[in-house]
mmCIF file of C-alpha atoms in Angstrom:
data_model
loop_
_atom_site.group_PDB
_atom_site.id
_atom_site.type_symbol
_atom_site.label_atom_id
_atom_site.label_comp_id
_atom_site.label_asym_id
_atom_site.label_seq_id
_atom_site.Cartn_x
_atom_site.Cartn_y
_atom_site.Cartn_z
ATOM 1 C CA MET A 1 0.000 0.000 0.000
ATOM 2 C CA LEU A 2 2.698 2.418 1.018
ATOM 3 C CA SER A 3 4.970 1.436 -1.848
ATOM 4 C CA GLU A 4 2.046 1.935 -4.227
ATOM 5 C CA ALA A 5 1.498 5.357 -2.796
ATOM 6 C CA LYS A 6 5.140 6.128 -3.317
ATOM 7 C CA HIS A 7 4.912 4.947 -6.916
ATOM 8 C CA PHE A 8 1.829 7.022 -7.480
ATOM 9 C CA GLY A 9 3.515 10.016 -5.936
ATOM 10 C CA SER A 10 6.658 9.730 -8.026
ATOM 11 C CA PHE A 11 4.561 9.269 -11.155
ATOM 12 C CA LEU A 12 2.632 12.444 -10.417
ATOM 13 C CA ALA A 13 5.826 14.296 -9.676
ATOM 14 C CA GLN A 14 7.383 13.307 -12.966
ATOM 15 C CA ALA A 15 4.254 14.207 -14.892
ATOM 16 C CA ALA A 16 3.495 17.573 -13.352
ATOM 17 C CA ALA A 17 6.628 19.141 -11.947
ATOM 18 C CA PRO A 18 10.293 18.403 -11.381
ATOM 19 C CA PRO A 19 10.677 16.089 -8.381
ATOM 20 C CA VAL A 20 11.022 17.781 -5.021
ATOM 21 C CA SER A 21 13.276 15.092 -3.690
ATOM 22 C CA PRO A 22 14.855 11.904 -5.044
ATOM 23 C CA TYR A 23 12.196 9.987 -3.109
ATOM 24 C CA GLY A 24 9.242 11.368 -5.034
ATOM 25 C CA ASN A 25 6.614 13.843 -3.991
ATOM 26 C CA THR A 26 6.836 13.514 -0.220
ATOM 27 C CA ASN A 27 3.962 15.892 0.410
ATOM 28 C CA LEU A 28 1.484 13.723 -1.425
ATOM 29 C CA GLU A 29 2.794 10.714 0.436
ATOM 30 C CA LEU A 30 2.278 12.554 3.695
ATOM 31 C CA VAL A 31 -1.290 13.432 2.771
ATOM 32 C CA LEU A 32 -2.018 9.855 1.775
ATOM 33 C CA GLY A 33 -0.560 8.601 5.031
ATOM 34 C CA MET A 34 -2.637 11.048 7.036
ATOM 35 C CA MET A 35 -5.777 10.085 5.193
ATOM 36 C CA LEU A 36 -4.962 6.471 5.895
ATOM 37 C CA PHE A 37 -4.603 7.310 9.570
ATOM 38 C CA ILE A 38 -7.882 9.215 9.652
ATOM 39 C CA ALA A 39 -9.712 6.422 7.840
ATOM 40 C CA ALA A 40 -8.254 3.827 10.194
ATOM 41 C CA GLY A 41 -9.238 5.948 13.193
ATOM 42 C CA PHE A 42 -12.816 6.298 11.997
ATOM 43 C CA GLY A 43 -12.890 2.615 11.093
ATOM 44 C CA MET A 44 -11.771 1.547 14.548
ATOM 45 C CA VAL A 45 -14.354 3.741 16.256
ATOM 46 C CA PHE A 46 -17.223 2.493 14.103
ATOM 47 C CA ALA A 47 -16.042 -1.108 14.281
ATOM 48 C CA GLY A 48 -16.064 -0.867 18.055
ATOM 49 C CA LEU A 49 -19.544 0.644 18.070
ATOM 50 C CA LEU A 50 -20.811 -2.010 15.658
ATOM 51 C CA ILE A 51 -19.359 -4.928 17.640
ATOM 52 C CA GLY A 52 -20.793 -3.452 20.820
ATOM 53 C CA LYS A 53 -24.182 -3.085 19.170
ATOM 54 C CA ILE A 54 -24.127 -6.723 18.092
ATOM 55 C CA ALA A 55 -22.739 -8.254 21.278
ATOM 56 C CA ARG A 56 -24.226 -6.206 24.104
ATOM 57 C CA PRO A 57 -27.482 -7.082 25.772
ATOM 58 C CA THR A 58 -30.188 -4.428 25.467
ATOM 59 C CA GLN A 59 -32.977 -4.528 27.997
ATOM 60 C CA PRO A 60 -34.322 -1.043 28.541
ATOM 61 C CA HIS A 61 -36.086 -0.287 31.775
ATOM 62 C CA PRO A 62 -37.636 3.000 32.887
ATOM 63 C CA GLU A 63 -35.624 2.962 36.110
ATOM 64 C CA LYS A 64 -32.367 2.687 34.186
ATOM 65 C CA VAL A 65 -32.783 6.207 32.836
ATOM 66 C CA THR A 66 -33.741 7.857 36.111
ATOM 67 C CA PRO A 67 -31.168 10.430 37.195
ATOM 68 C CA TYR A 68 -31.037 9.428 40.850
ATOM 69 C CA GLU A 69 -29.169 6.239 41.661
ATOM 70 C CA CYS A 70 -29.275 5.703 45.413
ATOM 71 C CA GLY A 71 -32.209 3.302 45.458
ATOM 72 C CA GLU A 72 -34.538 6.002 46.689
ATOM 73 C CA GLU A 73 -37.243 7.760 44.761
ATOM 74 C CA ALA A 74 -36.131 11.282 44.113
ATOM 75 C CA VAL A 75 -38.037 13.841 46.163
ATOM 76 C CA GLY A 76 -38.724 17.331 44.839
ATOM 77 C CA GLU A 77 -36.834 18.808 41.952
ATOM 78 C CA SER A 78 -33.490 20.437 41.365
ATOM 79 C CA TRP A 79 -34.974 23.747 40.190
ATOM 80 C CA VAL A 80 -34.798 25.342 43.622
ATOM 81 C CA GLN A 81 -34.094 28.962 44.356
ATOM 82 C CA PHE A 82 -30.494 29.445 45.303
ATOM 83 C CA ASP A 83 -29.475 31.973 47.904
ATOM 84 C CA LEU A 84 -28.013 35.008 46.156
ATOM 85 C CA ARG A 85 -25.479 35.419 48.959
ATOM 86 C CA PHE A 86 -23.524 32.488 47.541
ATOM 87 C CA TYR A 87 -22.739 34.721 44.567
ATOM 88 C CA THR A 88 -20.708 37.032 46.797
ATOM 89 C CA VAL A 89 -19.040 34.058 48.411
ATOM 90 C CA ALA A 90 -18.072 32.737 44.977
ATOM 91 C CA LEU A 91 -16.701 36.132 43.918
ATOM 92 C CA VAL A 92 -14.669 36.496 47.099
ATOM 93 C CA PHE A 93 -13.366 32.975 46.648
ATOM 94 C CA ILE A 94 -12.246 33.719 43.099
ATOM 95 C CA VAL A 95 -10.499 36.869 44.260
ATOM 96 C CA PHE A 96 -8.514 34.981 46.849
ATOM 97 C CA ASP A 97 -7.938 32.055 44.541
ATOM 98 C CA VAL A 98 -6.398 34.207 41.820
ATOM 99 C CA GLU A 99 -4.482 36.175 44.403
ATOM 100 C CA ILE A 100 -2.881 33.052 45.856
ATOM 101 C CA ALA A 101 -2.143 31.641 42.421
ATOM 102 C CA LEU A 102 -0.350 34.811 41.374
ATOM 103 C CA LEU A 103 1.336 35.544 44.682
ATOM 104 C CA TRP A 104 2.782 32.074 45.082
ATOM 105 C CA PRO A 105 5.388 32.168 42.268
ATOM 106 C CA TRP A 106 6.193 35.740 43.218
ATOM 107 C CA ALA A 107 6.817 34.720 46.827
ATOM 108 C CA VAL A 108 8.982 31.790 45.771
ATOM 109 C CA THR A 109 11.262 33.979 43.615
ATOM 110 C CA PHE A 110 11.004 36.999 45.882
ATOM 111 C CA LYS A 111 14.714 37.257 46.703
ATOM 112 C CA GLN A 112 15.903 36.927 43.101
ATOM 113 C CA MET A 113 13.371 39.350 41.634
ATOM 114 C CA GLY A 114 14.212 42.334 43.761
ATOM 115 C CA ALA A 115 12.488 45.682 44.221
ATOM 116 C CA PRO A 116 10.626 46.082 40.861
ATOM 117 C CA ALA A 117 8.748 42.851 41.432
ATOM 118 C CA PHE A 118 7.920 43.950 44.924
ATOM 119 C CA TRP A 119 6.417 47.226 43.772
ATOM 120 C CA ALA A 120 4.564 45.591 40.907
ATOM 121 C CA PHE A 121 2.993 43.159 43.258
ATOM 122 C CA PHE A 122 2.370 45.837 45.827
ATOM 123 C CA VAL A 123 0.169 47.602 43.298
ATOM 124 C CA PHE A 124 -1.513 44.324 42.366
ATOM 125 C CA PHE A 125 -2.080 43.444 45.978
ATOM 126 C CA MET A 126 -3.567 46.834 46.717
ATOM 127 C CA LEU A 127 -5.919 46.422 43.751
ATOM 128 C CA ILE A 128 -7.308 43.410 45.550
ATOM 129 C CA ALA A 129 -6.874 44.514 49.141
ATOM 130 C CA ILE A 130 -8.826 47.768 48.810
ATOM 131 C CA PRO A 131 -11.983 46.173 47.437
ATOM 132 C CA PHE A 132 -11.562 43.471 50.030
ATOM 133 C CA LEU A 133 -11.449 46.021 52.820
ATOM 134 C CA TYR A 134 -14.511 47.683 51.360
ATOM 135 C CA GLU A 135 -16.286 44.328 51.278
ATOM 136 C CA TRP A 136 -15.323 43.658 54.836
ATOM 137 C CA LYS A 137 -16.585 47.007 55.956
ATOM 138 C CA ALA A 138 -19.819 46.714 54.027
ATOM 139 C CA GLY A 139 -20.518 43.439 55.750
ATOM 140 C CA TYR A 140 -20.479 41.154 52.720
ATOM 141 C CA LEU A 141 -18.306 38.668 54.571
ATOM 142 C CA ASN A 142 -20.962 38.204 57.222
ATOM 143 C CA TRP A 143 -23.472 35.533 56.439
ATOM 144 C CA VAL A 144 -26.182 37.337 58.343
ATOM 145 C CA ARG A 145 -25.624 40.834 57.111
ATOM 146 C CA SER A 146 -25.643 43.664 59.533
ATOM 147 C CA HIS A 147 -28.099 46.214 58.230
ATOM 148 C CA SER A 148 -26.422 49.089 60.007
ATOM 149 C CA ALA A 149 -22.999 48.307 58.528
ATOM 150 C CA GLN A 150 -24.478 48.155 55.056
ATOM 151 C CA SER A 151 -26.453 51.312 55.322
ATOM 152 C CA LYS A 152 -23.377 52.951 56.779
ATOM 153 C CA ALA A 153 -21.264 51.869 53.821
ATOM 154 C CA ALA A 154 -24.005 52.966 51.441
ATOM 155 C CA GLY A 155 -24.165 56.303 53.215
ATOM 156 C CA GLU A 156 -20.459 56.743 52.732
ATOM 157 C CA ILE A 157 -20.872 56.127 49.037
ATOM 158 C CA ARG A 158 -23.607 58.733 48.990
ATOM 159 C CA THR A 159 -21.478 61.277 50.791
ATOM 160 C CA VAL A 160 -18.560 60.543 48.479
ATOM 161 C CA SER A 161 -20.667 60.988 45.391
ATOM 162 C CA ARG A 162 -22.101 64.156 46.863
ATOM 163 C CA SER A 163 -18.722 65.635 47.647
ATOM 164 C CA VAL A 164 -17.270 64.620 44.282
ATOM 165 C CA SER A 165 -20.062 65.946 42.114
ATOM 166 C CA PRO A 166 -22.199 68.738 43.468
ATOM 167 C CA GLU A 167 -25.222 68.415 41.214
ATOM 168 C CA SER A 168 -28.907 69.117 41.440
ATOM 169 C CA ALA A 169 -30.904 67.518 44.239
ATOM 170 C CA SER A 170 -32.952 65.240 42.000
ATOM 171 C CA ASN A 171 -29.836 64.036 40.258
ATOM 172 C CA ARG A 172 -28.157 63.429 43.571
ATOM 173 C CA SER A 173 -31.008 61.389 44.999
ATOM 174 C CA SER A 174 -31.179 59.230 41.878
ATOM 175 C CA ARG A 175 -27.452 58.643 42.155
ATOM 176 C CA ALA A 176 -27.833 57.673 45.783
ATOM 177 C CA ARG A 177 -30.597 55.283 44.826
ATOM 178 C CA ALA A 178 -28.350 53.790 42.172
ATOM 179 C CA ALA A 179 -25.593 53.362 44.747
ATOM 180 C CA ALA A 180 -28.027 51.709 47.106
ATOM 181 C CA SER A 181 -29.233 49.371 44.364
ATOM 182 C CA VAL A 182 -25.618 48.453 43.593
ATOM 183 C CA GLU A 183 -25.428 47.262 47.158
ATOM 184 C CA MET B 1 -30.758 -9.992 25.058
ATOM 185 C CA SER B 2 -28.147 -9.066 22.545
ATOM 186 C CA TRP B 3 -28.555 -9.307 18.814
ATOM 187 C CA ILE B 4 -26.174 -12.241 18.542
ATOM 188 C CA GLU B 5 -27.779 -14.222 21.324
ATOM 189 C CA ASN B 6 -30.025 -17.170 20.496
ATOM 190 C CA ARG B 7 -29.483 -16.667 16.775
ATOM 191 C CA PHE B 8 -26.772 -19.055 15.591
ATOM 192 C CA GLU B 9 -26.040 -22.721 16.028
ATOM 193 C CA GLU B 10 -22.833 -23.712 17.757
ATOM 194 C CA GLY B 11 -19.898 -22.907 15.559
ATOM 195 C CA LEU B 12 -16.341 -21.663 15.597
ATOM 196 C CA ILE B 13 -17.224 -17.970 15.541
ATOM 197 C CA VAL B 14 -19.962 -18.017 18.150
ATOM 198 C CA THR B 15 -18.099 -20.267 20.562
ATOM 199 C CA SER B 16 -14.925 -18.223 20.205
ATOM 200 C CA LEU B 17 -16.922 -15.095 20.874
ATOM 201 C CA ASP B 18 -18.476 -16.863 23.851
ATOM 202 C CA TRP B 19 -15.052 -17.688 25.176
ATOM 203 C CA ALA B 20 -13.771 -14.141 24.748
ATOM 204 C CA ILE B 21 -16.827 -12.450 26.254
ATOM 205 C CA ASN B 22 -17.024 -14.890 29.160
ATOM 206 C CA TRP B 23 -13.329 -14.489 29.832
ATOM 207 C CA GLY B 24 -13.751 -10.732 29.989
ATOM 208 C CA ARG B 25 -16.904 -10.795 32.059
ATOM 209 C CA SER B 26 -15.804 -13.403 34.567
ATOM 210 C CA ASN B 27 -12.549 -11.628 35.267
ATOM 211 C CA SER B 28 -13.939 -8.148 35.702
ATOM 212 C CA ILE B 29 -17.003 -8.550 37.889
ATOM 213 C CA TRP B 30 -17.460 -5.152 39.445
ATOM 214 C CA PRO B 31 -19.541 -5.346 42.583
ATOM 215 C CA MET B 32 -21.727 -2.576 43.850
ATOM 216 C CA THR B 33 -20.861 -0.862 47.117
ATOM 217 C CA PHE B 34 -23.884 -2.127 48.932
ATOM 218 C CA GLY B 35 -23.709 -3.333 52.518
ATOM 219 C CA LEU B 36 -26.918 -3.740 54.459
ATOM 220 C CA ALA B 37 -25.856 -5.262 57.757
ATOM 221 C CA CYS B 38 -23.098 -7.172 59.540
ATOM 222 C CA CYS B 39 -22.196 -9.287 56.492
ATOM 223 C CA ALA B 40 -20.921 -6.060 54.957
ATOM 224 C CA ILE B 41 -18.085 -6.095 57.491
ATOM 225 C CA GLU B 42 -16.926 -9.396 56.062
ATOM 226 C CA MET B 43 -17.383 -7.992 52.573
ATOM 227 C CA MET B 44 -15.099 -5.095 53.500
ATOM 228 C CA ALA B 45 -12.556 -7.590 54.793
ATOM 229 C CA VAL B 46 -12.727 -9.344 51.447
ATOM 230 C CA GLY B 47 -12.035 -6.049 49.731
ATOM 231 C CA ALA B 48 -9.030 -5.342 51.941
ATOM 232 C CA SER B 49 -5.537 -6.684 51.505
ATOM 233 C CA ARG B 50 -5.697 -9.833 53.620
ATOM 234 C CA PHE B 51 -8.276 -11.571 51.435
ATOM 235 C CA ASP B 52 -8.033 -9.248 48.460
ATOM 236 C CA ILE B 53 -10.965 -9.766 46.117
ATOM 237 C CA ASP B 54 -9.004 -7.795 43.544
ATOM 238 C CA ARG B 55 -7.113 -10.986 42.697
ATOM 239 C CA PHE B 56 -10.262 -12.071 40.899
ATOM 240 C CA GLY B 57 -10.733 -8.767 39.130
ATOM 241 C CA ALA B 58 -13.704 -7.958 41.332
ATOM 242 C CA GLY B 59 -12.134 -5.324 43.521
ATOM 243 C CA ALA B 60 -13.591 -2.264 41.859
ATOM 244 C CA PHE B 61 -16.533 -1.608 44.163
ATOM 245 C CA ARG B 62 -18.686 0.867 42.292
ATOM 246 C CA ALA B 63 -20.695 3.451 44.145
ATOM 247 C CA THR B 64 -23.459 3.405 41.552
ATOM 248 C CA PRO B 65 -25.584 0.605 40.129
ATOM 249 C CA ARG B 66 -24.968 1.919 36.629
ATOM 250 C CA GLN B 67 -21.381 0.723 36.625
ATOM 251 C CA ALA B 68 -21.828 -2.483 38.600
ATOM 252 C CA ASP B 69 -22.166 -6.058 37.373
ATOM 253 C CA LEU B 70 -22.624 -7.778 40.684
ATOM 254 C CA MET B 71 -24.899 -7.002 43.566
ATOM 255 C CA ILE B 72 -23.640 -8.609 46.752
ATOM 256 C CA VAL B 73 -26.643 -8.395 49.055
ATOM 257 C CA ALA B 74 -24.615 -8.377 52.233
ATOM 258 C CA GLY B 75 -26.990 -8.410 55.163
ATOM 259 C CA THR B 76 -30.522 -8.545 56.410
ATOM 260 C CA VAL B 77 -33.067 -7.241 53.932
ATOM 261 C CA ASN B 78 -36.142 -5.874 55.634
ATOM 262 C CA TYR B 79 -39.350 -4.969 53.890
ATOM 263 C CA LYS B 80 -38.529 -1.294 53.804
ATOM 264 C CA MET B 81 -35.209 -2.002 52.119
ATOM 265 C CA ALA B 82 -36.605 -4.567 49.694
ATOM 266 C CA SER B 83 -38.080 -1.996 47.325
ATOM 267 C CA ARG B 84 -34.756 -0.144 47.330
ATOM 268 C CA VAL B 85 -32.892 -3.357 46.577
ATOM 269 C CA ARG B 86 -35.221 -4.013 43.688
ATOM 270 C CA ARG B 87 -34.826 -0.475 42.364
ATOM 271 C CA LEU B 88 -31.051 -0.715 42.508
ATOM 272 C CA TYR B 89 -31.221 -4.055 40.742
ATOM 273 C CA ASN B 90 -33.394 -2.526 38.048
ATOM 274 C CA GLN B 91 -30.892 0.260 37.576
ATOM 275 C CA MET B 92 -27.986 -2.094 36.982
ATOM 276 C CA PRO B 93 -27.095 -2.702 33.328
ATOM 277 C CA GLU B 94 -27.062 -6.186 31.856
ATOM 278 C CA PRO B 95 -25.333 -8.568 32.372
ATOM 279 C CA LYS B 96 -26.026 -8.399 36.097
ATOM 280 C CA TYR B 97 -25.615 -10.955 38.826
ATOM 281 C CA VAL B 98 -26.774 -11.170 42.406
ATOM 282 C CA MET B 99 -25.083 -12.874 45.304
ATOM 283 C CA ALA B 100 -27.099 -13.555 48.437
ATOM 284 C CA MET B 101 -24.535 -13.320 51.180
ATOM 285 C CA GLY B 102 -25.359 -14.701 54.593
ATOM 286 C CA ALA B 103 -28.189 -16.590 56.196
ATOM 287 C CA CYS B 104 -30.592 -13.614 56.217
ATOM 288 C CA THR B 105 -30.495 -13.150 52.467
ATOM 289 C CA CYS B 106 -30.559 -16.889 51.800
ATOM 290 C CA GLY B 107 -33.846 -17.318 53.608
ATOM 291 C CA GLY B 108 -34.398 -15.095 56.613
ATOM 292 C CA GLY B 109 -31.753 -16.709 58.791
ATOM 293 C CA PRO B 110 -32.085 -15.960 62.481
ATOM 294 C CA TYR B 111 -35.063 -13.732 61.717
ATOM 295 C CA PHE B 112 -36.993 -16.452 59.976
ATOM 296 C CA LYS B 113 -39.410 -17.091 62.827
ATOM 297 C CA HIS B 114 -39.779 -13.804 64.665
ATOM 298 C CA GLY B 115 -38.442 -11.259 62.207
ATOM 299 C CA TYR B 116 -41.726 -9.549 61.417
ATOM 300 C CA ASN B 117 -39.991 -7.004 59.207
ATOM 301 C CA VAL B 118 -37.419 -9.212 57.488
ATOM 302 C CA VAL B 119 -37.785 -10.537 53.973
ATOM 303 C CA LYS B 120 -37.420 -14.325 54.138
ATOM 304 C CA GLY B 121 -34.719 -14.505 51.518
ATOM 305 C CA VAL B 122 -33.677 -11.872 49.018
ATOM 306 C CA ASP B 123 -34.653 -14.213 46.186
ATOM 307 C CA LEU B 124 -38.197 -13.044 46.812
ATOM 308 C CA VAL B 125 -37.059 -9.617 45.618
ATOM 309 C CA VAL B 126 -34.347 -10.145 42.997
ATOM 310 C CA PRO B 127 -33.177 -13.218 41.091
ATOM 311 C CA VAL B 128 -30.212 -14.684 42.941
ATOM 312 C CA ASP B 129 -27.307 -16.417 41.196
ATOM 313 C CA ILE B 130 -25.190 -17.529 44.126
ATOM 314 C CA TYR B 131 -26.178 -18.281 47.713
ATOM 315 C CA ILE B 132 -23.439 -18.009 50.339
ATOM 316 C CA PRO B 133 -24.526 -19.496 53.675
ATOM 317 C CA GLY B 134 -23.043 -18.406 56.978
ATOM 318 C CA CYS B 135 -23.817 -15.944 59.723
ATOM 319 C CA PRO B 136 -21.840 -14.106 58.601
ATOM 320 C CA PRO B 137 -19.917 -16.100 55.976
ATOM 321 C CA ARG B 138 -16.164 -16.143 56.283
ATOM 322 C CA PRO B 139 -14.381 -13.987 53.716
ATOM 323 C CA GLU B 140 -13.115 -17.194 52.132
ATOM 324 C CA ALA B 141 -16.724 -18.229 51.664
ATOM 325 C CA LEU B 142 -17.452 -15.020 49.795
ATOM 326 C CA LEU B 143 -14.426 -15.614 47.603
ATOM 327 C CA GLU B 144 -15.655 -19.140 46.990
ATOM 328 C CA GLY B 145 -19.015 -17.724 45.995
ATOM 329 C CA LEU B 146 -17.272 -15.327 43.622
ATOM 330 C CA MET B 147 -15.376 -18.219 42.041
ATOM 331 C CA ARG B 148 -18.594 -20.169 41.593
ATOM 332 C CA LEU B 149 -20.119 -17.103 39.949
ATOM 333 C CA GLN B 150 -17.116 -16.970 37.638
ATOM 334 C CA ASP B 151 -17.751 -20.609 36.762
ATOM 335 C CA LYS B 152 -21.337 -19.745 36.026
ATOM 336 C CA ILE B 153 -20.344 -16.871 33.768
ATOM 337 C CA ARG B 154 -17.791 -19.026 31.971
ATOM 338 C CA HIS B 155 -20.519 -21.512 31.049
ATOM 339 C CA GLN B 156 -22.782 -18.898 29.504
ATOM 340 C CA THR B 157 -23.333 -19.233 25.792
ATOM 341 C CA ARG B 158 -24.879 -17.167 23.040
ATOM 342 C CA THR B 159 -25.796 -20.116 20.856
ATOM 343 C CA LYS B 160 -29.342 -21.051 20.029
ATOM 344 C CA THR B 161 -31.175 -22.527 22.987
ATOM 345 C CA LEU B 162 -32.802 -25.947 22.951
ATOM 346 C CA MET B 163 -36.175 -24.279 23.429
ATOM 347 C CA THR B 164 -35.739 -22.160 20.312
ATOM 348 C CA LYS B 165 -34.624 -25.195 18.357
ATOM 349 C CA ALA B 166 -37.667 -27.129 19.532
ATOM 350 C CA LYS B 167 -39.999 -24.258 18.594
ATOM 351 C CA GLU B 168 -38.453 -24.070 15.143
ATOM 352 C CA ALA B 169 -38.780 -27.808 14.726
ATOM 353 C CA VAL B 170 -42.456 -27.646 15.631
ATOM 354 C CA LEU B 171 -43.126 -24.710 13.311
ATOM 355 C CA THR B 172 -41.404 -26.205 10.255
#
């Protein structure tokens, strides 16, 4: 098979163009080999499926397709409402996860890297630490949220926005409402 | 029932296929992680290194009926559990085998007379292939039962059954 392919390749090479190499058109040979591989791969997959289809026992049963497999009848359904507070937990987890993943190699090579690496990571760390402190203060880390801490943090946002942009009263109140809804 | 089963007379191809399939099946019986009572302690001992059921290719205790071939009913089956046992058996894919381990599953055992809530033998719930007596059976007894099950699997065949042959003979 391979020798035939080689023959075919060299014949084509002589007919169409000067030979690329003394061994014939190697590109064509490569393509033929790859097609052989692909065909053999497909063949093996389908042969396996066919043999399985012929040899395996098939006795369908309604309980075989049930999702729960502990011997019990499933109770209720999985479409339950999920507490939105887990979203914050997931976000905080990702923050710390990424932080650890990036800080670890930096900490290992801390002595070799010197001052520039330290300052680079200082900035990076602050980018995470400041929001974290805000979160802490706003009470997002508490499972049962303290209303006073939240309203306090929201009030601070309001005062900040007020001091930054002295606008009309209606505008200001809408901004405060937006800040509160962000909470 | 597979396509090839009960279709051909005995011949080189079918018997060779029988041999290959039986060899594979008998040497890779995956039991289900399923202990009901004290017999399960002995079953755990069989899984551990001293008795080592893995020598027989049956050490992969699956935590789901979908991946298991063998259900070792290890312990007392009461009426409340019986429906669960049946459901788990139904969820197992073919080919599936059941071992009744211990006196309780063989026929009620010590609870035969006064066990108001005990099923008098798990063969009232699921079809049993191997009975292993004992209260509880020694781990060696469970291994013996596994070897007998292997024998049983090795004697399975996909050739045409006598009943089918007889039906064909009557019809033609």
